[in-house]
Amino acid sequence: MVDVLAQFTMKTKTEKDFVSWIREKIKYYVPILGLELHEIEIEASEDQYMGMKYTYPYLDPILWYSKKSFKDWTEGKLKKDRILHELCHILTDPFYCKAISRYVSENEIRDEREKLTDTFAAIIRKLL
């Protein structure tokens, strides 16, 4: 009888709850990663489990989620670190954009490498 009552009183998790959870994690990680200037949007995606649409050099990335990631979250299978992983793409994508460019110089790659390295050093310095 108690199990039936517990099930009855448990709130069903909605997609709106999921987006709120994602926003909460973004709010937590943004100051740690130094991403305060970014305007991070959240959108549903048909083909991405979770992903970050890079908008380099602009500061308005989009975090994507899918029905599968929402389902995993409702079942307690999606860890908050997944949001951290997606946010780290904001840091690594400038290097990625240069690296996959057809016409890129060694100096551009070196500059992005140093910027990425310095960003990680700043993050670690904040944590220490």
C-alpha angles and dihedrals in degrees: 000000000000092000091053091049091048091051091048094052096043112103115236110238113240133200087252088058089050093052089048089051090051091049090050091053092046090051089052097048101038097078092044091053095041093242098134094126094056122098101211115198126196122218138169117248132199097208108025119081086201126331148154119239104215116218098183125203090021127079101229108090122171123224110211127205132180139212087258093055089047090051091048089050092052088052093048093247099116113085122212088236088073088071089050089053092052092048091052087063087070087063098042101038097079088060090044092051091053094043094055095042115114093221110040130138129225089244092056091052091046091050093050091046091054093045091051093046092048091049092054090046090053091050093050091045089055091052094050 
